[in-house]
XYZ file of N, CA and C in Angstrom:
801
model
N 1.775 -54.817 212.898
C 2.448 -54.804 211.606
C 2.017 -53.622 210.752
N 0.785 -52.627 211.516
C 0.738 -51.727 210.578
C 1.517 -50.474 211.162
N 1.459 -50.600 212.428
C 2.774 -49.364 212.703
C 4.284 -49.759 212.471
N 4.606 -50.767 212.218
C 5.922 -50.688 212.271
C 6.300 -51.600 210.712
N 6.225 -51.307 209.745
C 6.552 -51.835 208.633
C 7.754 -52.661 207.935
N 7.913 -53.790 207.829
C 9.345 -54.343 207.096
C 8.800 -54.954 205.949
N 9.778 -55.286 205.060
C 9.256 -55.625 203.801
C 9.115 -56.910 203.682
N 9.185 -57.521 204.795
C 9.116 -59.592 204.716
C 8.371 -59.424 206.510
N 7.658 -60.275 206.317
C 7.034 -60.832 207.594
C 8.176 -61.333 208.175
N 9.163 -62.314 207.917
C 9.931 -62.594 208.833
C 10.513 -61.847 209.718
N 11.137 -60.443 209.213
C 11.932 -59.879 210.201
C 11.607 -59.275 211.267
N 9.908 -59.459 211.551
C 9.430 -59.059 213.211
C 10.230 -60.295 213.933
N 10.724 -61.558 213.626
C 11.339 -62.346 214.196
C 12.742 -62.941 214.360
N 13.276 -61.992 213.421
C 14.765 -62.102 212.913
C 15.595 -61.317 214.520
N 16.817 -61.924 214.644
C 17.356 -60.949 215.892
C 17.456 -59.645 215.658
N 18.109 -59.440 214.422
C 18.644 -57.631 214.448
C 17.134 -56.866 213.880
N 16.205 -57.671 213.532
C 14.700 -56.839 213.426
C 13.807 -57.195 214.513
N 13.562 -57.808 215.495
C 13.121 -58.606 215.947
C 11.798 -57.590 216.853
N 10.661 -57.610 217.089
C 10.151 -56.825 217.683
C 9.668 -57.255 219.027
N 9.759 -56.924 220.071
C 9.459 -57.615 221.584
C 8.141 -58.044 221.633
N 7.092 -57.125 220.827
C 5.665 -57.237 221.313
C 5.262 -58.468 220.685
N 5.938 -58.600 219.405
C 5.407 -59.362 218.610
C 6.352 -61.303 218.847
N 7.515 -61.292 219.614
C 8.256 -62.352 219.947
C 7.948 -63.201 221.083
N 7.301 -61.931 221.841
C 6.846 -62.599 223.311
C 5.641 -62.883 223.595
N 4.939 -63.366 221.877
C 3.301 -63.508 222.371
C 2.947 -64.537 221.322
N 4.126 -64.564 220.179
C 4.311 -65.411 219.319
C 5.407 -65.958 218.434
N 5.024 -67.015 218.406
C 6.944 -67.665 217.322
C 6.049 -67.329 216.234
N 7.296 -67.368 215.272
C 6.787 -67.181 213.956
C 6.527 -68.672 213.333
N 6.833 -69.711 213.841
C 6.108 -70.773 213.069
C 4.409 -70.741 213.114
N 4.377 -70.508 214.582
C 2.827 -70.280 215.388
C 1.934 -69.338 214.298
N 2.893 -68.409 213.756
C 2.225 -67.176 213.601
C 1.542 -67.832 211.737
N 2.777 -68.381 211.281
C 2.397 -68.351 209.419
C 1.708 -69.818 209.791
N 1.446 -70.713 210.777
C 0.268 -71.993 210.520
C -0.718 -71.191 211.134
N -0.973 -70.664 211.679
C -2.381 -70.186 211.777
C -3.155 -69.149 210.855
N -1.975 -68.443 210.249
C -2.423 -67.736 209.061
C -2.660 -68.764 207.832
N -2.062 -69.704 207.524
C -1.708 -70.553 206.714
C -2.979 -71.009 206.514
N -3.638 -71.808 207.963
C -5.100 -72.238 208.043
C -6.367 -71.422 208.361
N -5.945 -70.149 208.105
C -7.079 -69.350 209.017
C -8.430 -69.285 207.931
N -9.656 -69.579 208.665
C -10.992 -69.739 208.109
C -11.695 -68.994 209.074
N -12.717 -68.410 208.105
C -14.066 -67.972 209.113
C -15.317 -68.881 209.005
N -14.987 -69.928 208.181
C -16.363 -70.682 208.272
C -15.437 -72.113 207.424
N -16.707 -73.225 208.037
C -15.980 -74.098 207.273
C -16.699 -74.250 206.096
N -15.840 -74.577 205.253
C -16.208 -74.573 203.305
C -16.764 -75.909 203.607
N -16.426 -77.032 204.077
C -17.366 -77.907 203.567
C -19.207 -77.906 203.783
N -18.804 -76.910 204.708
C -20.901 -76.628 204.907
C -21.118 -75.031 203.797
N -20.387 -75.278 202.795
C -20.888 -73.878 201.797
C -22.109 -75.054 201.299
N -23.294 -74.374 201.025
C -24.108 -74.764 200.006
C -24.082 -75.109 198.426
N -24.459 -75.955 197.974
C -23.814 -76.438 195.955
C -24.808 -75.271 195.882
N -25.753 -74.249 195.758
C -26.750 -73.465 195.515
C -25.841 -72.114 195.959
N -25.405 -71.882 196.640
C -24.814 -70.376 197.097
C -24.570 -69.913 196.102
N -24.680 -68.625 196.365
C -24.720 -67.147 195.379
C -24.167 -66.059 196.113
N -23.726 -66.347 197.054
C -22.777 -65.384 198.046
C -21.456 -65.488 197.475
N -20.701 -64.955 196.711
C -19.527 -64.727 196.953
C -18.457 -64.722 197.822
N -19.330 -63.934 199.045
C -18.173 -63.211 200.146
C -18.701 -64.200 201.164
N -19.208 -65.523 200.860
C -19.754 -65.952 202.244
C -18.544 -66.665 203.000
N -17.178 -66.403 202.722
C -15.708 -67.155 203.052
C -15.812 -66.177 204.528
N -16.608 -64.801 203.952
C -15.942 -63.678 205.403
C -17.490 -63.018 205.964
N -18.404 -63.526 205.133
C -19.586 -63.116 205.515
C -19.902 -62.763 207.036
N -19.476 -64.259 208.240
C -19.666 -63.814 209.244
C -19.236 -62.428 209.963
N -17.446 -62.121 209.334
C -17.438 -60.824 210.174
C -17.504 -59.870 209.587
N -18.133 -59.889 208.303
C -18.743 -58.413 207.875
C -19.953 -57.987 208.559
N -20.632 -59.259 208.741
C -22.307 -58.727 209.395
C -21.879 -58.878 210.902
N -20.930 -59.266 211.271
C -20.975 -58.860 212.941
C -20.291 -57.494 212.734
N -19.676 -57.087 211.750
C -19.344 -55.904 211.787
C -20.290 -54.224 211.378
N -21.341 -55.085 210.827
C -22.359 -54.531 210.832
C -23.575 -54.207 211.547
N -23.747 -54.918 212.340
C -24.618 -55.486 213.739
C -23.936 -54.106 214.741
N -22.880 -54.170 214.865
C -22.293 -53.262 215.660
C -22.202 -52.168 215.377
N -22.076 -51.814 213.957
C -22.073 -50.454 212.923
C -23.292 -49.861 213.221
N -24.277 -50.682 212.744
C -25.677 -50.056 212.738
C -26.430 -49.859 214.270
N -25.774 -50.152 214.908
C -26.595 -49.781 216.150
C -25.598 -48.419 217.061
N -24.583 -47.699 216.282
C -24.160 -46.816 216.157
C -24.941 -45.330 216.409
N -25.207 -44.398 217.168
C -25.889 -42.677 216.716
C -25.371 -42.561 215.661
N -26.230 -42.477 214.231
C -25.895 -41.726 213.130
C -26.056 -40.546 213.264
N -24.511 -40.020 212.254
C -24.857 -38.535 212.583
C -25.666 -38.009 211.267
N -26.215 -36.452 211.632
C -27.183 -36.221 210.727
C -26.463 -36.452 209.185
N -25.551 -35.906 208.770
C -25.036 -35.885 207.074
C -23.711 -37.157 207.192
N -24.748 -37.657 206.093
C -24.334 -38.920 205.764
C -23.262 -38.917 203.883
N -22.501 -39.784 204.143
C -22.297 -40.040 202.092
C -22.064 -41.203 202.038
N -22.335 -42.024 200.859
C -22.156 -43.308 200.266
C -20.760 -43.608 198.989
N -20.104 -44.206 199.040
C -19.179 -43.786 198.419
C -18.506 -44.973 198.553
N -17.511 -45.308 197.534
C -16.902 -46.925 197.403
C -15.564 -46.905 197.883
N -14.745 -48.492 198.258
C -13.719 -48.146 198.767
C -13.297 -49.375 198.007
N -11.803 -49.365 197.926
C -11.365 -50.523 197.985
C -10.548 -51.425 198.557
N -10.381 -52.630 198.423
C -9.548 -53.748 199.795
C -8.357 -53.823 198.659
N -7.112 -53.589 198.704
C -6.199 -53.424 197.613
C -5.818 -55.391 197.277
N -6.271 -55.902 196.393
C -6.142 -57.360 196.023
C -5.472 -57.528 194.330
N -4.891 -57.377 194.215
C -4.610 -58.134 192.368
C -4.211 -59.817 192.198
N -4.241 -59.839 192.877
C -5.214 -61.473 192.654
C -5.794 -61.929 191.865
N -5.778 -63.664 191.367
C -6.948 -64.091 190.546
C -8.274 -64.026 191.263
N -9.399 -63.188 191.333
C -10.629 -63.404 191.999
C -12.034 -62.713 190.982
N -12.428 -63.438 190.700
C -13.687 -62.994 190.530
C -14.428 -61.995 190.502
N -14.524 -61.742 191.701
C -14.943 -60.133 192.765
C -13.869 -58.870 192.166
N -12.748 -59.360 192.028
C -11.756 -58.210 191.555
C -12.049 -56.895 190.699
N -12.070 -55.613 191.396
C -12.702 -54.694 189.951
C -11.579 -53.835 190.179
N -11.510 -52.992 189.231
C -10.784 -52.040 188.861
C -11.601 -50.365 188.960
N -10.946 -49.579 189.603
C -11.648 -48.328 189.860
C -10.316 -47.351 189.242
N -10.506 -46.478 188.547
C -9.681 -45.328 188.188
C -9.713 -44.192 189.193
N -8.927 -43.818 189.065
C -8.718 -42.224 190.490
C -8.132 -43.199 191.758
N -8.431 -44.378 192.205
C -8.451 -44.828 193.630
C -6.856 -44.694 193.883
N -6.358 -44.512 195.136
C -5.428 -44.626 195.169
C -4.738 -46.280 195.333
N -5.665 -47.210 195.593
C -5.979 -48.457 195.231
C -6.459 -48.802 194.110
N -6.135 -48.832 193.128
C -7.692 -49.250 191.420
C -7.810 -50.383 191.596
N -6.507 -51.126 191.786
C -7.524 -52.772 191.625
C -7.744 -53.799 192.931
N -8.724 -54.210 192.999
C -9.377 -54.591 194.155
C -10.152 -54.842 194.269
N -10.892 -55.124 195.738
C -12.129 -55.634 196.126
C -13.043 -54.654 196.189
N -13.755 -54.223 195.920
C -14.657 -53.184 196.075
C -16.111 -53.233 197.316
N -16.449 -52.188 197.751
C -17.199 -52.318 198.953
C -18.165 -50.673 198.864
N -18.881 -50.901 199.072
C -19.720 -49.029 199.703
C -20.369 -49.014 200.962
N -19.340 -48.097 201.700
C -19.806 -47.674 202.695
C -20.529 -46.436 202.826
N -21.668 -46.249 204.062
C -21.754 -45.567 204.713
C -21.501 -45.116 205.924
N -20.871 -43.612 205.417
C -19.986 -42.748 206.638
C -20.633 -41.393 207.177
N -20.377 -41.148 208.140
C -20.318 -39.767 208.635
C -19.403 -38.730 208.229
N -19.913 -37.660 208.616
C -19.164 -36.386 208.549
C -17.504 -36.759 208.806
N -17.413 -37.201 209.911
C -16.283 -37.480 211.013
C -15.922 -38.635 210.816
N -15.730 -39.739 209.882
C -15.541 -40.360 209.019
C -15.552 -42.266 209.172
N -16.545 -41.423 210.657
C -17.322 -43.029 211.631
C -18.165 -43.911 210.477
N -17.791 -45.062 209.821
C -18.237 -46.373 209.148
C -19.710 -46.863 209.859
N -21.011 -46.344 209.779
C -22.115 -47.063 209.713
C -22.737 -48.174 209.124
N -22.121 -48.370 207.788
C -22.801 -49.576 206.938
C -21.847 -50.059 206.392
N -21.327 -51.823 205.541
C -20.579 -51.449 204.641
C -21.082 -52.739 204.146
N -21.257 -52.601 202.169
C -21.824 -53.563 201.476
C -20.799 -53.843 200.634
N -20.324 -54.945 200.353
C -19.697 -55.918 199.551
C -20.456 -56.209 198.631
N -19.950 -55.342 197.161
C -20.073 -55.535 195.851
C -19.477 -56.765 195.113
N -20.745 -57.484 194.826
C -20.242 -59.135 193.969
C -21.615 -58.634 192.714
N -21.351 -57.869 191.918
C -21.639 -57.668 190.956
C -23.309 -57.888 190.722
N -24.150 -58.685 189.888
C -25.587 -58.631 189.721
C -26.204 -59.188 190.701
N -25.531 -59.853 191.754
C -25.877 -60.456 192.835
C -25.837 -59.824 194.424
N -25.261 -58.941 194.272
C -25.285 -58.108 195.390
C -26.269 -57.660 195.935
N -26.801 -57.514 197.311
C -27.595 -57.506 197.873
C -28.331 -56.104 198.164
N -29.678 -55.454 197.926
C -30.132 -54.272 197.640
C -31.176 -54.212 198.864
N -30.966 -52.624 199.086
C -31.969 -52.723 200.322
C -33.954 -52.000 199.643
N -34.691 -53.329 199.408
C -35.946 -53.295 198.628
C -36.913 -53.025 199.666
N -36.506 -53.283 201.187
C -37.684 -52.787 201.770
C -38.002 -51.023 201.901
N -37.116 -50.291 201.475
C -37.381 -49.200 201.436
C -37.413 -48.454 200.625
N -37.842 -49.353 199.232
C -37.917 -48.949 197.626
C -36.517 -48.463 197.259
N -35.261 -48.690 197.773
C -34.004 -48.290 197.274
C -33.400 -49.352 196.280
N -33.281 -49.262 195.200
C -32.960 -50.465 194.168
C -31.063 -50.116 194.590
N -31.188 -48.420 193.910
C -29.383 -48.660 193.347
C -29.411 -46.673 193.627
N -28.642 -46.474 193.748
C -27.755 -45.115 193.568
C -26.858 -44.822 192.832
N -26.422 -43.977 192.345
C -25.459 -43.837 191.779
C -25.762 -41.895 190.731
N -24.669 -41.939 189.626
C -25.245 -41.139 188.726
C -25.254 -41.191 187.117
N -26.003 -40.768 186.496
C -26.539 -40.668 185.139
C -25.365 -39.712 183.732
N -24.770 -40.174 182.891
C -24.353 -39.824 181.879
C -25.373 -39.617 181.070
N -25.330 -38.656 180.094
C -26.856 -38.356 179.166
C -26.555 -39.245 177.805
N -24.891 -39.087 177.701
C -24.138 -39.765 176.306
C -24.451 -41.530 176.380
N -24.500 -41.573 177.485
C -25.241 -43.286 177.433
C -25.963 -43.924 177.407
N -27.353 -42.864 176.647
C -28.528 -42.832 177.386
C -29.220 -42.539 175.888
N -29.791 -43.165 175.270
C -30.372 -42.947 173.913
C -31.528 -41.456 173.905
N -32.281 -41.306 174.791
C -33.222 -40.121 175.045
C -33.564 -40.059 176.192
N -32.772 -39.613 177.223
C -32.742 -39.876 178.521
C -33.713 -38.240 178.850
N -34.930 -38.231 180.009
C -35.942 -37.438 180.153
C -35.512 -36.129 181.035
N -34.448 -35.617 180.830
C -33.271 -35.084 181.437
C -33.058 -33.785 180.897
N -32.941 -32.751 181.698
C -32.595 -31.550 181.166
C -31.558 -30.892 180.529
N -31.236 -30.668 179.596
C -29.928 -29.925 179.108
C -29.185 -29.552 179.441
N -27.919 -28.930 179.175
C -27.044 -28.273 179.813
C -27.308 -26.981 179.750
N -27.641 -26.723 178.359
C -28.503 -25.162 178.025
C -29.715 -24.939 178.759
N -30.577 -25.424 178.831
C -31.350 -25.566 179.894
C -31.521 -25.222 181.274
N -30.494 -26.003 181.713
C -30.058 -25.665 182.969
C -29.174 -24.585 183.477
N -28.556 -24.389 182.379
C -27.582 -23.044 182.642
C -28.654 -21.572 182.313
N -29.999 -21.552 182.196
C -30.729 -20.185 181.742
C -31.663 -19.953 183.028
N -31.664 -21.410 183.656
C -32.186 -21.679 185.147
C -31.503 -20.922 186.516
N -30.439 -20.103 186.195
C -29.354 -19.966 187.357
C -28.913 -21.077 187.818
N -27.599 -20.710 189.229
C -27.312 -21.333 189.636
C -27.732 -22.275 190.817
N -28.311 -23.254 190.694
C -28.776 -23.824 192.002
C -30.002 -23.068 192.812
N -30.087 -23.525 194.337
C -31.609 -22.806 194.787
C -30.602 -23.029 196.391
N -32.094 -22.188 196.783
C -31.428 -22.003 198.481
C -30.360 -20.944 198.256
N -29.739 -20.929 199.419
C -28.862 -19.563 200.498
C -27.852 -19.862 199.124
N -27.121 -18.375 199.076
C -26.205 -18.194 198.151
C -24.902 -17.840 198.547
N -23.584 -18.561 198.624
C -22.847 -18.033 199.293
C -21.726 -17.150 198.558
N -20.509 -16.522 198.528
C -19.750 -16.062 197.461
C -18.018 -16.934 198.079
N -17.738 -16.779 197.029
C -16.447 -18.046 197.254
C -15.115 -17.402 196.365
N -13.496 -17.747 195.881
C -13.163 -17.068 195.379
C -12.942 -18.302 194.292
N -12.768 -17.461 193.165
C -12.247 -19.300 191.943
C -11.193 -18.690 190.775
N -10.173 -19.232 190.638
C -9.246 -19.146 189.479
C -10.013 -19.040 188.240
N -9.808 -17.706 187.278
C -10.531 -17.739 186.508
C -8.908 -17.748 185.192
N -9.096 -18.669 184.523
C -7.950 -19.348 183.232
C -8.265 -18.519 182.569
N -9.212 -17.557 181.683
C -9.224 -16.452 180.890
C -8.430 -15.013 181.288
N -9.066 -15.101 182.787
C -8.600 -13.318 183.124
C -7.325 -13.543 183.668
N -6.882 -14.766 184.109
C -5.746 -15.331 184.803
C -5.379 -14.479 186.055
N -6.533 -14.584 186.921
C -6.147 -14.091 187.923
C -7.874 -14.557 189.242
N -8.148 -14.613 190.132
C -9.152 -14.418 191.401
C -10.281 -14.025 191.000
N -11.194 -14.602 190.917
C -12.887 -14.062 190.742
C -13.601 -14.077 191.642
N -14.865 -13.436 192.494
C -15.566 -14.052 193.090
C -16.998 -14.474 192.098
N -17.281 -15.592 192.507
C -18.693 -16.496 192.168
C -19.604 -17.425 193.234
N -20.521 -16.934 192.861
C -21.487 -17.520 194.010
C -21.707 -19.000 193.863
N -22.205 -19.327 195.228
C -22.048 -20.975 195.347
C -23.484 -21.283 195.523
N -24.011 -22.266 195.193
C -24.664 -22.853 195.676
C -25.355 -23.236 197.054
N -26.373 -23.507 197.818
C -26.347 -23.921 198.722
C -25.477 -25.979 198.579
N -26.314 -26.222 197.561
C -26.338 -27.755 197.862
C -24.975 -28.228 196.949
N -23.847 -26.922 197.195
C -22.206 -27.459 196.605
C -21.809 -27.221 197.978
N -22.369 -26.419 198.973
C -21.589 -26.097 200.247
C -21.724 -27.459 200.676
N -22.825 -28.181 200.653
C -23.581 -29.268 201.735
C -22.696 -30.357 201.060
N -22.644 -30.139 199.788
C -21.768 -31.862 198.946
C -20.110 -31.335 199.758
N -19.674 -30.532 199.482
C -17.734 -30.303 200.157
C -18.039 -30.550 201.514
N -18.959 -30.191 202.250
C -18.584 -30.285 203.285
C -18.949 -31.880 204.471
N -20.111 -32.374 203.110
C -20.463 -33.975 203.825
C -20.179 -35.265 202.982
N -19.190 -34.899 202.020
C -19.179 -36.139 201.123
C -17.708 -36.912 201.428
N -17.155 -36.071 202.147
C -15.680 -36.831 202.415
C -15.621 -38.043 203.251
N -16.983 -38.522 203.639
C -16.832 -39.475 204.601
C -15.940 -40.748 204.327
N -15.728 -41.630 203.304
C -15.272 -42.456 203.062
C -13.771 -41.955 202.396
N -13.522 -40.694 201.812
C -12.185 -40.542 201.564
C -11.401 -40.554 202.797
N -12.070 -39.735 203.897
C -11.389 -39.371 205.109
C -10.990 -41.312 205.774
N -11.714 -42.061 205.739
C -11.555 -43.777 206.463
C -10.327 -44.110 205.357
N -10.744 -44.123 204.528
C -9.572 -44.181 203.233
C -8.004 -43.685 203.851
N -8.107 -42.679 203.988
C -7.215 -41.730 204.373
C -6.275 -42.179 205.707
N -7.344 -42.484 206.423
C -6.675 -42.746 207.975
C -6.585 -44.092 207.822
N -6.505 -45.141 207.013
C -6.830 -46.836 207.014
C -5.177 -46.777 206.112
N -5.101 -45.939 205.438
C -3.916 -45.891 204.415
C -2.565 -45.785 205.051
N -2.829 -45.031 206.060
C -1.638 -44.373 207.061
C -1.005 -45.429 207.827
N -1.531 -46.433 208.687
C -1.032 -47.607 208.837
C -1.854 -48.741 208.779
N -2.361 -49.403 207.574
C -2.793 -50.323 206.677
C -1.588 -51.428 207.172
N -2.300 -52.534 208.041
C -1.733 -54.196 208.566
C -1.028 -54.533 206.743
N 0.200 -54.578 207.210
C 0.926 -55.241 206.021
C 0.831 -56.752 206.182
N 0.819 -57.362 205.028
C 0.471 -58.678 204.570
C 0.711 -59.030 203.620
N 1.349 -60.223 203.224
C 1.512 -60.269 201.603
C 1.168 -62.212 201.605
N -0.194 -61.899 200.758
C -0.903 -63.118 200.466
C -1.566 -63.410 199.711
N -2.063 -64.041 198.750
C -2.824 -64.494 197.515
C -4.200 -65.222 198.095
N -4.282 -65.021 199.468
C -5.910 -65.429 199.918
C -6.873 -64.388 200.090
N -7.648 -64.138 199.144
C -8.388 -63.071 199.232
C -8.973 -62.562 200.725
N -9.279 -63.887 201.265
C -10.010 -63.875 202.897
C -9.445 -63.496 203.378
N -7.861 -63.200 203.609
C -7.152 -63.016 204.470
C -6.812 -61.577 204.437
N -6.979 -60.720 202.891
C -6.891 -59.301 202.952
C -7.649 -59.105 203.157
N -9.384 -59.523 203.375
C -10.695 -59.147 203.707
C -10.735 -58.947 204.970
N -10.212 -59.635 205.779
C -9.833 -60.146 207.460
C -9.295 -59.081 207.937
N -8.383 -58.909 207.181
C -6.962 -57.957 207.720
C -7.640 -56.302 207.447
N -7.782 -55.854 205.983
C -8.897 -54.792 206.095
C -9.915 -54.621 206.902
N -10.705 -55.661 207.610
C -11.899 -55.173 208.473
C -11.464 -55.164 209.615
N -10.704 -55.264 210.226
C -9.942 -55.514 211.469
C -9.260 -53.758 211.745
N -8.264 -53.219 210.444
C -7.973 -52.270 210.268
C -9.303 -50.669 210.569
N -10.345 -51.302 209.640
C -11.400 -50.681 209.472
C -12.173 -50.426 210.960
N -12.285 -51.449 211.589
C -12.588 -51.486 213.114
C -11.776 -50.515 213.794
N -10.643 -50.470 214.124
C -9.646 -49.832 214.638
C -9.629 -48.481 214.664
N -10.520 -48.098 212.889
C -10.970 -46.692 212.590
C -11.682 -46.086 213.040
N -12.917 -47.018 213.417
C -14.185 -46.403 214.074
C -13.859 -46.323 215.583
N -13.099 -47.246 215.947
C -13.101 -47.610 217.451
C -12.448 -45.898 218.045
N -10.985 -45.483 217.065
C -10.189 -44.397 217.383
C -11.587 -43.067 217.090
N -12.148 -42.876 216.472
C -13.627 -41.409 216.136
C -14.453 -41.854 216.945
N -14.280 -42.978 217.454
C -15.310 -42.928 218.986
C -14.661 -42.324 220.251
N -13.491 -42.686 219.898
C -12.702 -42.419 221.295
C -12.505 -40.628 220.992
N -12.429 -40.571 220.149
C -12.403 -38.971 219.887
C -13.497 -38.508 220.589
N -14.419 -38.493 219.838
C -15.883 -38.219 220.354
C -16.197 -37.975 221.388
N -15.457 -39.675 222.599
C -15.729 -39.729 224.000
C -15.171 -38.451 224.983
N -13.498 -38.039 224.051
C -12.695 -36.967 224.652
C -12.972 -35.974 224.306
N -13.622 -35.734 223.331
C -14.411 -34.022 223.288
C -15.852 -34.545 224.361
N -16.414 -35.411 224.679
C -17.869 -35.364 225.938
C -17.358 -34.713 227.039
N -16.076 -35.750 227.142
C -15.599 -35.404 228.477
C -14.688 -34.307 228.783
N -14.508 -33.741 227.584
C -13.239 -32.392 227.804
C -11.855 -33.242 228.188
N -12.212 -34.267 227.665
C -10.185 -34.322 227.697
C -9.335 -33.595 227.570
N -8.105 -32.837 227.974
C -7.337 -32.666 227.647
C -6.540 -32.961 226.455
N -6.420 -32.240 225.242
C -5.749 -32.352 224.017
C -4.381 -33.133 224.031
N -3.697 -32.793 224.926
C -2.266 -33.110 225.052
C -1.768 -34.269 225.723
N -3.257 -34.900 226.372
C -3.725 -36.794 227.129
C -3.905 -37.416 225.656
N -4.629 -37.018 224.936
C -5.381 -37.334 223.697
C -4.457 -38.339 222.787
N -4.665 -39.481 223.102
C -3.945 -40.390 221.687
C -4.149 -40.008 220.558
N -3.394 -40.265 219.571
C -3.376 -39.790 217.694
C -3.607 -41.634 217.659
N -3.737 -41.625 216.309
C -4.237 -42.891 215.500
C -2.713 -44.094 216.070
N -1.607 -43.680 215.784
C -0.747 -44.446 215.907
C -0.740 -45.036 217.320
N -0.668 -44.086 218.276
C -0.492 -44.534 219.759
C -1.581 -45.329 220.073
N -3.048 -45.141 219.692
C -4.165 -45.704 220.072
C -4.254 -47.233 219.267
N -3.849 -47.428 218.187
C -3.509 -48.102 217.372
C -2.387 -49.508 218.490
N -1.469 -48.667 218.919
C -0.169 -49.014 219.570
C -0.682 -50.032 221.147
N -1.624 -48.629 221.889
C -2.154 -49.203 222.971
C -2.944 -50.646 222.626
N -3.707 -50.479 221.976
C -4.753 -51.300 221.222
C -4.317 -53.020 221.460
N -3.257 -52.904 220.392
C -2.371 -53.742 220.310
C -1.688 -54.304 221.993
N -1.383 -54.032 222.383
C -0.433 -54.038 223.654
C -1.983 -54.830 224.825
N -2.811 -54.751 224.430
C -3.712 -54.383 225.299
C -4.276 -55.934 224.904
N -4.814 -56.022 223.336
C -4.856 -57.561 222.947
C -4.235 -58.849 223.105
């Protein structure tokens, strides 16, 4: 349902929409009672004490993590948030500006260069879970305007300091005064941020392209359907990976859709 899009679930089953892969492996009554009932755990063994939020999908985030983390990380890593697109009544629900998703479930992953998913943490607000064995509370970054006397250097300050440290590179940049091409030197550690921080835009990117359509008011079930998608991501930058070891041939080489396609056919 994410390669081939209609605007109602029914019409993978309708005659004049009807899709073979999807008719000859399931009726559609089959298909909306099992979605209808689908659980990853049973609620009556939730705890009256729980403080998990996400413990509806908990199990296959951490089997999805179990498998993540025992992954080769590659050397340059970024941390960076995503979201599960939900407007829903939920709790968990946040709102992000810029996303091409804003409102939603929110999550931070860690990615690679090549835009392979190593970690991914489910944000439930003061309760969310922090990794303390390695003195890491929180990440993020610092506004000075929010900050009554924050121990922080100036802007003046910092601008009498030069630019940055390490290798210097020269780059070209639109200059709005002279209205025309400048060159200005770069930084080392602006080369290292452009060139390793895209990890989670790039999963973003390729998850967006054919994103499992669904239309449901169970939060679990877009959680389900996103990590499933998300899998599919890593599974295709492995298979990449495997065909540059082996010198595949470019023109053997599945793209996201076909591998996506096989995938499917294969389940």
């Amino acid at each position: 349902m994410g390669c081939l899009k209609y605007p109602r679930v029914r019409l993978y089953w309708e005659n004049a929409t009807a899709v073979n892969i999807i008719i000859e492996n399931m009726s559609r009554d089959r298909f909306f009672t099992l979605r209808r009932n689908f659980h990853l755990i049973d609620n009556t063994e939730i705890p009256k004490n729980n403080t998990d939020k996400f413990i509806k999908v908990r199990p296959l985030y951490d089997a999805i993590n179990k498998k993540c983390n025992s992954l080769p990380v590659e050397r340059r890593l970024s941390v960076d948030e995503q979201m599960v697109p939900y407007k829903g009544h939920l709790q968990m629900k946040q709102y992000v500006k810029g996303k091409p998703c804003p409102w939603g479930i929110k999550a931070f992953l860690l990615c690679g260069e090549s835009g392979m998913v190593y970690n991914i943490l489910l944000y439930q607000g003061a309760t969310t879970e922090l990794d303390t064995t390695n003195q890491i509370y929180s990440v993020g970054t610092i506004r000075t305007n929010r900050f009554a006397d924050p121990p922080l250097l100036t802007d003046k300050q910092l601008t009498k300091m030069g630019r940055g440290s390490g290798q210097m590179d020269t780059v070209r940049r639109w200059d709005k005064k002279l209205k025309m091409y400048v060159n200005i030197e770069r930084p080392e550690i602006i080369t290292a941020y452009n060139t390793s921080m895209g990890g989670v835009d790039k999963v973003d990117q390729l998850i967006s392209y054919y994103r499992t359509f669904i239309r449901s008011k169970k939060w679990t079930l877009r959680m389900t359907v996103h990590a499933f998608d998300l899998i599919v991501i890593n599974c295709w930058i492995q298979y990449k990976k495997d065909a540059d070891h082996y010198n595949v041939n470019k023109n053997k080489r599945k793209d996201l859709l076909h591998f996506r396609m096989a995938l499917a056919e294969i389940l």
